Coordinates of C-alpha atoms and ligand atoms in Angstrom, one line a residue:
Chain V
M1 CA 99.9 122.5 111.8
P2 CA 102.5 120.0 113.4
D3 CA 99.9 117.6 111.9
R4 CA 100.3 119.0 108.4
L5 CA 103.9 118.9 108.7
R6 CA 104.0 115.6 109.9
D7 CA 102.1 114.6 106.9
T8 CA 104.1 116.2 104.3
A9 CA 107.3 114.3 105.4
T10 CA 105.1 111.2 105.4
I11 CA 104.6 112.1 101.1
F12 CA 107.9 112.8 101.4
F13 CA 109.5 110.2 102.4
R14 CA 107.2 107.9 100.3
E15 CA 108.6 109.7 97.1
I16 CA 112.0 109.5 98.1
T17 CA 112.4 106.1 99.2
P18 CA 112.6 104.4 95.6
E19 CA 115.2 107.1 94.9
L20 CA 117.0 106.3 97.9
R21 CA 116.8 102.6 96.9
S22 CA 118.3 102.9 93.7
P23 CA 119.9 106.1 93.6
V24 CA 121.1 105.0 90.0
S25 CA 117.8 105.5 88.4
M26 CA 118.5 109.8 89.7
F27 CA 121.7 109.6 87.6
F28 CA 119.8 107.9 84.8
T29 CA 117.2 110.4 84.6
M30 CA 120.1 113.2 84.1
G31 CA 120.9 111.9 81.0
Q32 CA 119.5 114.3 79.0
P33 CA 120.9 117.6 80.4
L34 CA 124.5 115.7 80.9
L35 CA 124.2 114.8 77.3
F36 CA 123.6 118.1 76.5
L37 CA 126.4 119.2 78.8
V38 CA 129.1 117.1 77.1
L39 CA 128.2 117.1 73.8
F40 CA 126.4 120.5 72.8
G41 CA 128.6 122.3 75.9
S42 CA 132.6 120.5 74.6
M43 CA 131.3 121.8 70.6
L44 CA 130.2 125.8 72.0
V45 CA 133.6 125.6 73.5
G46 CA 135.2 124.5 70.5
A47 CA 133.2 126.7 68.3
D48 CA 134.9 129.6 70.4
A49 CA 131.6 131.2 70.5
N50 CA 131.5 134.4 72.2
L51 CA 129.4 133.6 75.3
G52 CA 130.2 134.5 79.2
A53 CA 129.3 138.0 80.2
G54 CA 132.6 139.4 79.4
T55 CA 134.3 136.5 81.5
G56 CA 134.4 134.6 78.5
D57 CA 133.8 131.4 80.0
V58 CA 131.4 129.5 77.7
W59 CA 131.3 126.9 80.7
Q60 CA 129.7 129.4 83.4
W61 CA 127.1 130.4 80.5
F62 CA 126.5 127.1 79.7
V63 CA 125.7 125.3 83.0
P64 CA 123.3 127.6 84.7
G65 CA 121.6 126.9 81.2
I66 CA 121.3 123.8 81.7
L67 CA 120.8 123.3 85.3
V68 CA 117.4 125.3 84.7
M69 CA 116.8 123.0 81.7
M70 CA 116.7 120.2 84.7
C71 CA 114.4 122.3 86.0
L72 CA 112.0 122.1 83.6
M73 CA 112.2 118.7 82.9
G74 CA 112.0 117.4 86.1
P75 CA 108.7 118.7 87.1
L76 CA 107.6 117.2 84.0
S77 CA 108.2 113.5 84.9
A78 CA 106.8 114.5 88.3
G79 CA 103.7 115.6 87.3
H80 CA 103.5 112.3 84.6
S81 CA 104.2 110.3 87.4
M82 CA 101.1 112.1 89.3
L83 CA 98.9 112.1 86.7
S84 CA 99.2 107.8 86.7
E85 CA 98.8 107.7 90.4
L86 CA 95.5 110.1 90.0
N87 CA 94.3 107.1 86.9
G88 CA 95.4 104.1 88.8
G89 CA 94.6 104.5 92.3
Q90 CA 97.0 105.3 94.4
L91 CA 96.3 108.3 95.1
E92 CA 92.6 108.0 95.8
R93 CA 94.3 105.6 98.8
L94 CA 95.9 108.6 100.3
L95 CA 93.0 110.7 100.0
V96 CA 90.9 108.5 102.2
T97 CA 93.3 108.7 104.9
P98 CA 92.7 111.5 107.2
I99 CA 95.9 113.2 105.4
S100 CA 96.3 116.7 105.0
R101 CA 95.4 117.3 101.4
T102 CA 98.1 120.0 100.7
S103 CA 100.7 118.1 102.5
I104 CA 100.4 115.8 99.3
I105 CA 101.6 118.4 97.0
F106 CA 104.5 119.8 99.4
G107 CA 105.7 116.1 100.0
R108 CA 105.8 116.1 96.6
T109 CA 107.3 118.6 95.4
G110 CA 109.9 119.0 98.6
K111 CA 111.3 115.6 96.9
D112 CA 111.5 116.8 93.5
T113 CA 113.3 120.0 94.4
V114 CA 115.5 117.4 96.4
T115 CA 116.0 115.7 93.4
L116 CA 117.2 118.3 90.9
F117 CA 119.3 119.2 94.1
V118 CA 121.8 117.1 94.0
Q119 CA 121.9 116.5 90.3
A120 CA 122.3 120.3 89.6
I121 CA 125.6 119.8 92.2
L122 CA 126.1 116.4 89.9
I123 CA 126.2 118.3 86.7
T124 CA 128.3 121.2 88.4
A125 CA 131.0 119.1 89.5
V126 CA 131.5 117.1 85.9
A127 CA 131.2 120.4 84.5
V128 CA 134.3 121.4 86.6
P129 CA 136.6 118.6 84.9
L130 CA 135.5 119.7 81.5
G131 CA 137.1 123.4 82.0
M132 CA 134.7 125.1 84.6
E133 CA 136.0 127.8 86.5
L134 CA 133.7 127.5 89.7
H135 CA 132.6 130.0 91.7
L136 CA 131.1 128.2 95.1
P137 CA 129.7 131.1 96.4
G138 CA 127.5 131.9 93.1
A139 CA 127.5 128.4 92.5
L140 CA 125.6 128.3 95.7
A141 CA 123.3 131.1 95.2
T142 CA 122.2 130.1 92.0
M143 CA 121.0 126.6 93.5
G144 CA 119.0 128.5 95.6
L145 CA 117.8 130.6 93.2
L146 CA 117.0 128.0 91.0
I147 CA 114.8 125.6 93.8
V148 CA 112.7 128.6 94.1
M149 CA 111.5 128.1 90.6
A150 CA 111.4 124.7 90.7
V151 CA 109.3 124.3 93.7
G152 CA 107.0 126.6 91.6
L153 CA 107.0 124.5 88.6
S154 CA 106.8 121.3 89.9
A155 CA 103.9 122.6 91.8
L156 CA 102.5 124.2 88.8
S157 CA 103.2 120.7 86.5
Y158 CA 101.1 119.0 89.5
V159 CA 97.9 121.7 88.9
L160 CA 98.4 120.5 85.5
A161 CA 98.0 117.2 85.9
I162 CA 95.0 117.2 88.3
A163 CA 93.2 119.5 85.9
S164 CA 94.3 116.7 82.7
R165 CA 91.9 113.9 84.7
P166 CA 91.4 111.3 83.5
S167 CA 92.5 111.1 79.9
G168 CA 95.7 113.5 80.1
N169 CA 95.4 114.4 77.2
L170 CA 95.9 118.0 78.5
F171 CA 98.8 117.2 80.1
W172 CA 100.6 116.4 77.1
I173 CA 99.6 118.8 75.1
V174 CA 100.2 121.5 77.3
T175 CA 103.6 120.6 78.4
Q176 CA 104.6 119.7 74.3
M177 CA 103.9 123.2 73.5
L178 CA 105.0 124.7 76.2
I179 CA 108.7 123.3 77.6
F180 CA 110.4 123.5 73.9
P181 CA 109.5 126.8 73.1
I182 CA 110.1 128.2 76.9
M183 CA 113.8 126.4 77.1
L184 CA 114.4 127.9 72.9
L185 CA 113.3 131.3 74.0
S186 CA 114.6 131.5 77.1
G187 CA 117.9 131.4 75.8
I188 CA 119.1 128.1 78.2
L189 CA 120.9 126.6 74.9
L190 CA 121.5 129.6 73.0
P191 CA 121.6 133.4 73.1
I192 CA 118.8 135.3 72.4
D193 CA 120.5 138.3 71.1
A194 CA 122.2 136.1 67.8
G195 CA 118.2 135.7 66.7
P196 CA 115.8 138.5 65.1
G197 CA 114.3 140.8 66.9
W198 CA 110.5 139.7 68.1
L199 CA 112.6 136.5 69.4
G200 CA 113.9 139.1 71.7
T201 CA 110.5 140.3 72.7
I202 CA 109.1 136.9 73.3
A203 CA 112.4 136.0 75.7
A204 CA 111.5 139.1 77.3
I205 CA 107.5 138.0 78.3
N206 CA 109.2 134.6 79.5
P207 CA 109.5 134.8 83.0
I208 CA 112.2 131.6 82.8
T209 CA 114.2 133.9 80.8
Y210 CA 114.5 136.0 84.0
V211 CA 115.6 133.0 85.9
V212 CA 118.0 132.2 83.1
D213 CA 119.9 135.5 83.4
A214 CA 120.2 135.9 87.2
A215 CA 121.2 132.0 87.2
R216 CA 124.4 133.5 84.5
A217 CA 125.2 136.5 86.6
L218 CA 125.0 134.5 90.2
F219 CA 127.1 131.6 88.6
T220 CA 129.7 133.9 87.7
G221 CA 130.2 135.4 91.4
N222 CA 128.1 139.3 90.4
L223 CA 125.5 138.5 93.3
L224 CA 124.2 142.2 93.6
E225 CA 123.4 142.7 89.6
A226 CA 119.9 144.4 88.8
T227 CA 119.4 140.6 86.9
V228 CA 119.3 138.9 89.9
L229 CA 116.9 140.6 91.6
H230 CA 114.6 140.7 88.5
G231 CA 115.4 136.5 88.1
L232 CA 114.5 136.1 92.0
L233 CA 111.2 138.3 91.4
A234 CA 110.1 135.7 88.7
A235 CA 111.5 132.6 90.2
T236 CA 109.1 133.8 93.6
A237 CA 106.3 135.0 91.4
I238 CA 106.3 131.1 90.0
A239 CA 106.5 129.8 92.8
V240 CA 103.8 131.5 94.7
I241 CA 101.2 131.4 91.8
G242 CA 101.7 127.2 91.8
L243 CA 101.8 127.0 95.8
T244 CA 98.3 129.2 95.5
L245 CA 97.3 127.1 92.8
S246 CA 98.2 123.6 93.7
T247 CA 96.6 124.0 97.3
R248 CA 93.6 125.7 96.4
A249 CA 92.9 122.4 93.6
M250 CA 93.9 120.2 96.5
K251 CA 91.3 121.7 98.7
R252 CA 88.6 121.8 96.1
G253 CA 89.2 117.9 95.9
I254 CA 90.2 115.7 93.9
Chain D
M1 CA 98.3 83.1 111.2
W2 CA 96.3 86.2 112.8
M3 CA 98.4 88.5 114.7
F4 CA 96.2 91.2 115.4
T5 CA 96.2 92.4 118.4
V6 CA 92.8 93.5 119.5
P7 CA 92.2 97.6 118.9
F8 CA 90.7 99.4 121.9
W9 CA 87.5 100.5 119.3
M10 CA 86.5 96.8 119.4
L11 CA 84.9 97.3 122.6
T12 CA 82.8 100.0 122.0
V13 CA 82.0 98.3 118.9
Q14 CA 80.2 95.7 121.3
I15 CA 78.4 98.9 122.7
M16 CA 77.2 99.7 119.4
S17 CA 76.8 96.9 117.6
A18 CA 72.5 98.1 118.1
E19 CA 73.7 100.8 115.8
Q20 CA 74.0 101.5 112.4
M21 CA 77.8 101.4 111.1
I22 CA 76.8 103.1 107.5
R23 CA 73.8 104.7 106.8
A24 CA 73.1 106.4 102.9
E25 CA 70.4 108.7 102.8
S26 CA 69.1 109.7 99.3
L27 CA 72.1 109.5 97.8
R28 CA 73.2 111.2 94.3
R29 CA 75.6 111.9 92.5
T30 CA 75.6 113.8 88.7
F31 CA 79.0 114.3 86.8
K32 CA 78.9 116.6 84.0
A33 CA 80.6 115.5 80.7
G34 CA 80.5 118.3 78.3
R35 CA 76.7 119.5 78.0
K36 CA 75.5 116.4 79.3
T37 CA 74.6 115.4 82.4
I38 CA 75.3 111.7 83.7
E39 CA 73.3 110.5 86.9
A40 CA 75.6 108.2 88.4
V41 CA 74.0 107.8 91.3
R42 CA 69.7 108.8 91.6
D43 CA 68.5 107.6 94.5
V44 CA 70.7 105.5 97.0
S45 CA 69.2 105.1 100.9
F46 CA 70.3 101.6 103.0
D47 CA 71.7 101.1 106.1
V48 CA 74.8 98.5 107.4
A49 CA 74.5 97.5 110.8
A50 CA 77.9 97.2 112.5
G51 CA 79.6 93.4 111.9
E52 CA 77.4 93.0 108.9
L53 CA 78.7 92.2 106.2
V54 CA 76.4 93.9 102.8
A55 CA 77.1 93.1 98.7
L56 CA 76.2 96.2 96.9
L57 CA 75.6 94.3 93.7
G58 CA 74.7 95.6 90.5
P59 CA 76.1 95.4 86.6
N60 CA 78.8 97.3 85.5
G61 CA 77.7 101.5 85.1
A62 CA 74.9 101.3 87.9
G63 CA 76.2 103.4 90.4
K64 CA 78.2 101.4 92.8
S65 CA 81.6 102.5 92.6
T66 CA 80.7 106.0 92.5
T67 CA 78.6 105.1 96.0
L68 CA 81.6 104.0 97.4
R69 CA 83.2 106.9 96.3
M70 CA 81.1 109.1 98.2
L71 CA 80.6 106.9 101.3
T72 CA 84.5 107.0 102.0
T73 CA 84.6 111.2 101.8
L74 CA 86.3 110.9 98.2
L75 CA 83.4 112.6 96.1
P76 CA 80.8 115.0 97.4
P77 CA 77.4 113.8 97.1
T78 CA 75.0 116.2 94.8
A79 CA 72.8 115.5 97.3
G80 CA 71.7 113.2 100.1
S81 CA 74.0 112.7 103.4
V82 CA 76.3 109.9 104.5
H83 CA 76.6 108.4 108.2
I84 CA 79.6 106.4 109.2
A85 CA 80.1 105.0 112.4
G86 CA 77.7 108.3 113.6
F87 CA 80.0 110.8 111.8
E88 CA 78.5 112.8 109.3
A89 CA 80.6 112.1 106.1
A90 CA 80.3 116.5 104.9
R91 CA 80.6 117.5 107.8
E92 CA 83.5 115.8 110.0
P93 CA 85.1 113.9 107.3
R94 CA 88.5 113.4 109.3
R95 CA 86.6 110.7 111.8
V96 CA 84.8 109.2 109.2
R97 CA 88.6 108.8 107.2
E98 CA 89.6 107.6 110.7
A99 CA 87.5 105.0 111.1
I100 CA 87.4 103.4 107.8
G101 CA 89.4 101.4 105.6
Y102 CA 89.0 101.3 101.7
V103 CA 90.6 99.2 99.5
G104 CA 89.5 100.7 95.6
Q105 CA 88.8 99.3 92.4
K106 CA 91.9 99.5 91.1
N107 CA 95.6 98.9 92.3
S108 CA 96.9 101.3 95.0
S109 CA 100.2 100.9 95.4
G110 CA 102.6 102.7 93.8
E111 CA 104.6 101.1 90.2
N112 CA 108.0 102.2 92.2
H113 CA 107.7 101.2 95.5
R114 CA 108.3 98.1 97.8
I115 CA 105.2 96.6 99.1
R116 CA 106.5 97.7 102.6
D117 CA 107.0 101.0 102.1
E118 CA 103.8 101.6 101.0
L119 CA 101.9 100.0 103.9
V120 CA 104.4 101.6 106.3
T121 CA 103.2 105.0 104.9
Q122 CA 99.7 104.2 105.0
G123 CA 100.2 103.6 109.0
R124 CA 101.8 107.0 109.2
C125 CA 99.3 108.4 107.4
Y126 CA 96.6 107.7 109.5
G127 CA 98.5 108.8 112.5
L128 CA 100.9 105.7 113.3
R129 CA 104.3 106.5 115.0
A130 CA 107.1 104.8 112.7
R131 CA 107.7 101.9 114.8
D132 CA 103.4 101.1 115.2
A133 CA 103.1 101.9 110.9
R134 CA 106.3 99.1 110.2
R135 CA 104.9 96.3 113.2
R136 CA 101.7 96.9 112.0
A137 CA 102.7 96.4 108.0
D138 CA 104.4 93.3 109.0
E139 CA 101.3 92.0 111.0
V140 CA 98.9 92.8 107.8
L141 CA 101.5 91.1 105.4
E142 CA 101.4 87.8 107.6
S143 CA 97.9 87.7 108.1
L144 CA 97.0 87.8 104.6
G145 CA 100.1 85.4 103.8
I146 CA 102.1 87.6 101.4
S147 CA 104.9 88.3 103.7
G148 CA 107.2 86.9 101.1
L149 CA 106.0 90.0 98.4
A150 CA 107.4 92.6 101.6
A151 CA 110.4 93.7 99.2
R152 CA 108.6 93.3 96.1
T153 CA 107.7 96.6 94.0
P154 CA 103.7 96.0 92.6
G155 CA 104.6 95.2 89.1
T156 CA 106.6 91.7 89.8
L157 CA 103.2 90.5 91.2
S158 CA 100.2 88.4 90.1
G159 CA 96.2 89.8 90.1
G160 CA 95.7 87.9 92.9
Q161 CA 98.9 88.7 95.3
R162 CA 98.3 92.7 94.0
R163 CA 94.8 92.6 95.3
R164 CA 95.7 91.2 98.7
V165 CA 98.3 93.6 99.0
D166 CA 95.3 96.6 98.2
I167 CA 93.5 94.9 100.7
A168 CA 96.2 94.9 103.5
L169 CA 96.7 98.9 102.8
G170 CA 93.0 99.3 103.4
L171 CA 93.6 97.4 107.0
V172 CA 96.9 98.9 108.4
H173 CA 95.2 101.1 110.4
S174 CA 92.7 98.0 111.9
P175 CA 89.5 99.9 110.4
R176 CA 86.4 99.5 112.1
V177 CA 84.8 99.7 109.1
L178 CA 85.7 98.1 105.6
F179 CA 84.7 99.2 102.2
L180 CA 86.0 97.3 99.4
D181 CA 85.0 97.5 95.5
E182 CA 85.1 94.8 93.4
P183 CA 87.7 92.9 95.6
S184 CA 87.8 89.9 93.7
A185 CA 87.0 91.4 90.0
G186 CA 89.6 89.9 87.5
L187 CA 90.6 87.4 89.9
D188 CA 91.0 83.4 88.7
P189 CA 88.5 81.3 91.1
R190 CA 91.2 80.2 93.6
S191 CA 92.2 83.7 93.9
R192 CA 89.0 84.6 94.4
A193 CA 88.0 81.5 96.8
G194 CA 91.8 82.7 98.9
L195 CA 90.3 86.0 98.9
W196 CA 87.0 85.2 100.4
E197 CA 88.6 83.2 103.2
Q198 CA 90.8 86.0 104.2
I199 CA 87.3 88.5 104.7
Q200 CA 85.3 85.9 106.4
L201 CA 88.1 85.6 108.8
L202 CA 88.7 89.3 109.3
R203 CA 84.7 89.6 110.0
R204 CA 84.5 86.2 112.5
E205 CA 87.9 87.2 114.4
Y206 CA 87.3 91.2 114.4
G207 CA 83.9 91.9 113.6
I208 CA 84.8 94.3 111.2
T209 CA 81.8 95.8 109.0
I210 CA 81.8 95.4 105.6
L211 CA 80.3 97.0 102.6
L212 CA 81.8 95.7 98.8
T213 CA 80.5 95.6 95.6
T214 CA 80.2 93.1 92.7
H215 CA 79.3 91.7 89.9
Y216 CA 79.2 88.6 90.0
L217 CA 76.1 86.8 91.2
D218 CA 77.6 83.8 92.3
E219 CA 80.2 86.0 95.1
A220 CA 77.2 88.2 97.0
D221 CA 75.0 84.9 96.9
Q222 CA 77.2 82.7 98.8
M223 CA 79.1 85.5 100.9
A224 CA 77.1 88.1 101.8
E225 CA 74.4 88.4 104.8
R226 CA 72.4 90.9 103.1
I227 CA 72.5 92.2 99.5
V228 CA 71.4 95.7 98.1
I229 CA 70.8 95.3 93.9
V230 CA 71.4 98.7 92.5
D231 CA 70.7 99.4 88.7
R232 CA 71.0 102.9 87.3
G233 CA 71.7 105.1 90.0
E234 CA 69.1 103.3 92.2
V235 CA 68.2 100.7 94.6
I236 CA 66.0 98.5 93.5
A237 CA 66.1 95.4 96.2
N238 CA 67.7 95.0 99.2
G239 CA 67.5 92.1 101.5
T240 CA 68.9 88.5 102.4
A241 CA 69.6 86.1 99.2
D242 CA 66.9 83.8 100.3
A243 CA 64.3 86.8 101.0
L244 CA 64.7 88.4 97.8
K245 CA 64.4 85.0 96.0
A246 CA 61.3 83.8 98.1
D247 CA 59.5 87.4 97.9
L248 CA 60.8 88.6 94.1
A249 CA 60.9 85.5 92.2
G250 CA 59.7 82.5 94.3
D251 CA 60.7 78.5 93.4
W252 CA 59.7 76.8 90.4
M253 CA 57.8 73.4 90.6
R254 CA 58.6 71.6 86.8
V255 CA 56.4 68.4 86.0
T256 CA 56.7 66.9 82.5
T257 CA 53.5 65.0 81.9
S258 CA 53.3 62.2 78.9
D259 CA 52.1 64.8 76.3
A260 CA 50.6 68.4 75.4
G261 CA 47.5 67.4 76.5
A262 CA 48.2 66.2 79.9
A263 CA 50.3 69.6 80.5
R264 CA 47.6 71.8 79.4
A265 CA 45.2 69.8 82.1
A266 CA 48.0 69.7 84.7
A267 CA 48.6 73.5 84.4
G268 CA 44.9 73.8 84.9
L269 CA 45.0 72.0 88.0
A270 CA 48.3 74.2 89.5
G271 CA 46.4 77.1 88.7
R272 CA 43.9 76.1 91.4
M273 CA 46.4 75.9 93.9
T274 CA 46.9 78.4 96.2
G275 CA 50.4 80.7 96.1
I276 CA 50.8 79.7 92.7
S277 CA 52.3 83.0 91.0
E278 CA 53.3 82.3 87.8
I279 CA 52.1 79.1 85.1
A280 CA 54.1 77.9 81.8
I281 CA 53.7 75.4 79.7
D282 CA 56.5 74.2 77.3
G283 CA 55.6 71.2 74.8
S284 CA 54.8 68.2 77.5
T285 CA 56.3 70.5 81.0
V286 CA 54.3 73.0 83.0
H287 CA 56.5 75.0 85.0
A288 CA 54.7 76.7 88.0
R289 CA 56.0 79.0 90.5
I290 CA 55.3 78.7 94.1
A291 CA 56.9 80.0 97.5
A292 CA 58.3 77.0 98.9
A293 CA 58.3 74.5 95.9
D294 CA 59.8 71.9 97.5
A295 CA 56.9 71.7 100.5
A296 CA 54.1 72.0 97.4
L297 CA 55.5 69.9 95.0
P298 CA 54.2 66.7 97.2
G299 CA 50.7 68.3 97.1
Y300 CA 50.9 69.4 93.6
L301 CA 51.6 65.5 92.5
R302 CA 48.6 64.1 94.3
L303 CA 46.1 66.3 92.7
L304 CA 47.8 65.4 89.0
D305 CA 47.2 61.7 90.7
Q306 CA 43.7 62.3 91.6
D307 CA 42.6 63.1 87.8
S308 CA 44.9 60.1 86.1
I309 CA 47.5 62.2 84.8
T310 CA 50.7 61.0 83.9
V311 CA 53.8 62.2 85.7
T312 CA 56.9 60.9 84.0
R313 CA 59.1 63.6 86.0
A314 CA 59.3 66.1 88.9
G315 CA 61.4 68.4 90.0
V316 CA 62.0 72.4 91.6
R317 CA 64.2 74.9 91.1
R318 CA 65.5 77.3 93.7
P319 CA 65.6 80.9 92.0
S320 CA 69.5 82.2 91.1
L321 CA 69.5 86.1 91.8
D322 CA 69.7 86.3 88.0
D323 CA 66.0 85.6 88.2
V324 CA 65.5 87.9 90.5
F325 CA 67.2 90.4 88.9
I326 CA 65.3 89.9 85.4
N327 CA 61.7 90.3 87.5
L328 CA 63.1 93.5 88.3
T329 CA 64.0 94.9 85.3
G330 CA 63.9 92.6 82.9
R331 CA 67.3 92.3 82.0
R332 CA 69.7 89.5 82.9
L333 CA 72.7 91.4 85.2
E334 CA 75.3 89.9 83.6
E335 CA 74.4 91.3 80.2
S336 CA 73.5 94.6 81.0
G337 CA 77.1 96.5 81.5
D338 CA 77.3 99.5 80.8
A339 CA 78.7 100.1 76.7
H340 CA 81.7 102.1 78.6
E341 CA 83.0 99.4 80.9
T342 CA 86.9 100.1 81.6
T343 CA 89.2 97.5 79.4
A344 CA 92.5 99.4 79.2
D345 CA 93.0 101.7 82.7
Q346 CA 96.5 100.6 82.4
P347 CA 98.0 103.6 84.1
I348 CA 99.9 105.5 81.9
G349 CA 102.6 105.7 84.3
A350 CA 103.1 101.6 83.9
T351 CA 105.7 101.6 82.2
H352 CA 108.6 102.9 84.2
A353 CA 108.2 100.6 87.0
Ligands
LIG401 N1 84.8 111.1 87.2 C1 83.1 110.8 86.3 N2 82.4 111.4 85.3 C2 81.9 111.1 84.8 N3 80.9 110.3 84.4 C3 81.1 109.1 85.4 C4 82.3 109.5 86.3 N4 82.6 107.9 87.4 C5 81.4 107.2 86.9 N5 81.0 108.0 86.0 C6 79.9 107.4 85.2 O1 78.8 107.3 86.2 C7 78.0 105.7 86.2 C8 78.0 105.1 87.1 O2 79.7 104.5 87.2 P1 80.1 103.9 88.2 O3 79.7 104.4 89.7 O4 81.8 103.7 88.3 O5 79.0 102.3 88.4 P2 79.6 100.7 88.7 O6 80.8 100.9 89.7 O7 78.4 100.7 89.0 O8 80.4 99.9 87.6 C9 78.6 105.3 84.6 O9 77.9 105.8 83.6 C10 80.2 106.0 84.4 O10 80.5 105.9 83.1
LIG402 MG1 82.6 100.0 89.8

């Protein structure tokens, strides 16, 4: 077991080193969420939308959505880089060493999660001067919830990358077809209630919806709502499924 | 500058040098592609003794890479078994992985990673402590003459430099056995020569067992101690370059006479010599295949002289490995590549370097 821990740390540090060497790149990959935050968010505020869960703070409604959006985009690019290392010789080079197979997934997922955590803190920090009222314990609880989901999503994107070899087509088809519907149908950018009934039905089977709702509740400091429990269950389910599938894929051999 | 410290296993290598370091037994590997089954490797068996340098030679698509991937635990064989340094790959993959270094056909350093970082990671993957991994990284960089590239990313390197980095990655843990898949593919002649110098040096200094694949005939001919020729997933020949040429092709004597009539008479005389296996007439020139043609030619010339046949020109030709391959398969090796040879295998993520 300590071997596996050590191997996971080895992969984690391999993946995080380029980020540490040029921290600016991490900021650039945040471009889209930042843009959404500043432009879209300001518009929502300007339109005087009635979005907050009673509190009336549009930022507190919008920022958790952007954080979830990052948790969807981050794993996407992580899976993409895994795919290119699978097709190049990089992964093979690691697999020929005695390193534990699953540590390759755990190490990478760990790095993705740390990156997302740092980005989430940055987004939150940017939102405060824009006018968001920060509820610190609530914000931290939100991050905790999102980390659980991010672990699962990044593991799932690795499973998808492995299954897509060698062409990578499957990866693109699935991600292109899934990411945007998932994003729109989880109420990240606009409230689902505003749409027709069938939209609400689809949103109700989208696990991300529950995470978004939970994140919003937590963000305003409502730590003990049923929504939070549902979101936590959804995030945990995603994490368990992701880690189980990815571990199995690695053990079966690439 | 060679600065490897002598690893402990060097001592054991001496003791077990009589043993087979690599043993491939009846290897077979099929792939499913839709409803069709591709037989990438059909029947491959060979041994490599400790300290030997053996080349797997064959056209593109012959199954060389697939064989290497089975030997290095990357791919489970459909049938057959692999033993490396006495360990069975299917049962003790970890022991095998600890003993071997592998340099794949593609580049193995990550696009966003610095060369030295990758080498340290590789050392850590082999269980070296952080300090030892860093020391070994610097040692292999130095020994391959690429210390200056330590802080660069692969995207900024030339083909030859990248290949050296790949080899450095395969050497970090001082393996006893090194597998190289097309180490010199795509390199210009100078880089190839440099690479070969490094490989020869590795052998001389550390007695590493090396199995490499190539589809360059001259390379296999000049560099390998022994050549295993594979074609369509099967071993079709196995021996030293000289033995293969002598046994499977034979030398050619060539004698040019005054006219076609004299050539026919000369061919008749050649037919009476012992050891001649094949005769061809081309205008006024006679080609006759015989072992050790340089020793046989003087006798042939005496025979021709006794029959008053005028000889204007005479010579011998050692066959090339190409002749060997043609003799075995009826095809030229360098033209018999698979239609679907990988050309554009740019990794998808190569752009965000
Ligand atoms: N993963 C795979 N899936 C399907 N076919 C494969 C796979 N790997 C290799 N092949 C096929 O097996 C044959 C042998 O390939 P390979 O071992 O790469 O040959 P070589 O290295 O001698 O050029 C080729 O026809 C190749 O297309
Ligand atoms: Mg090959």
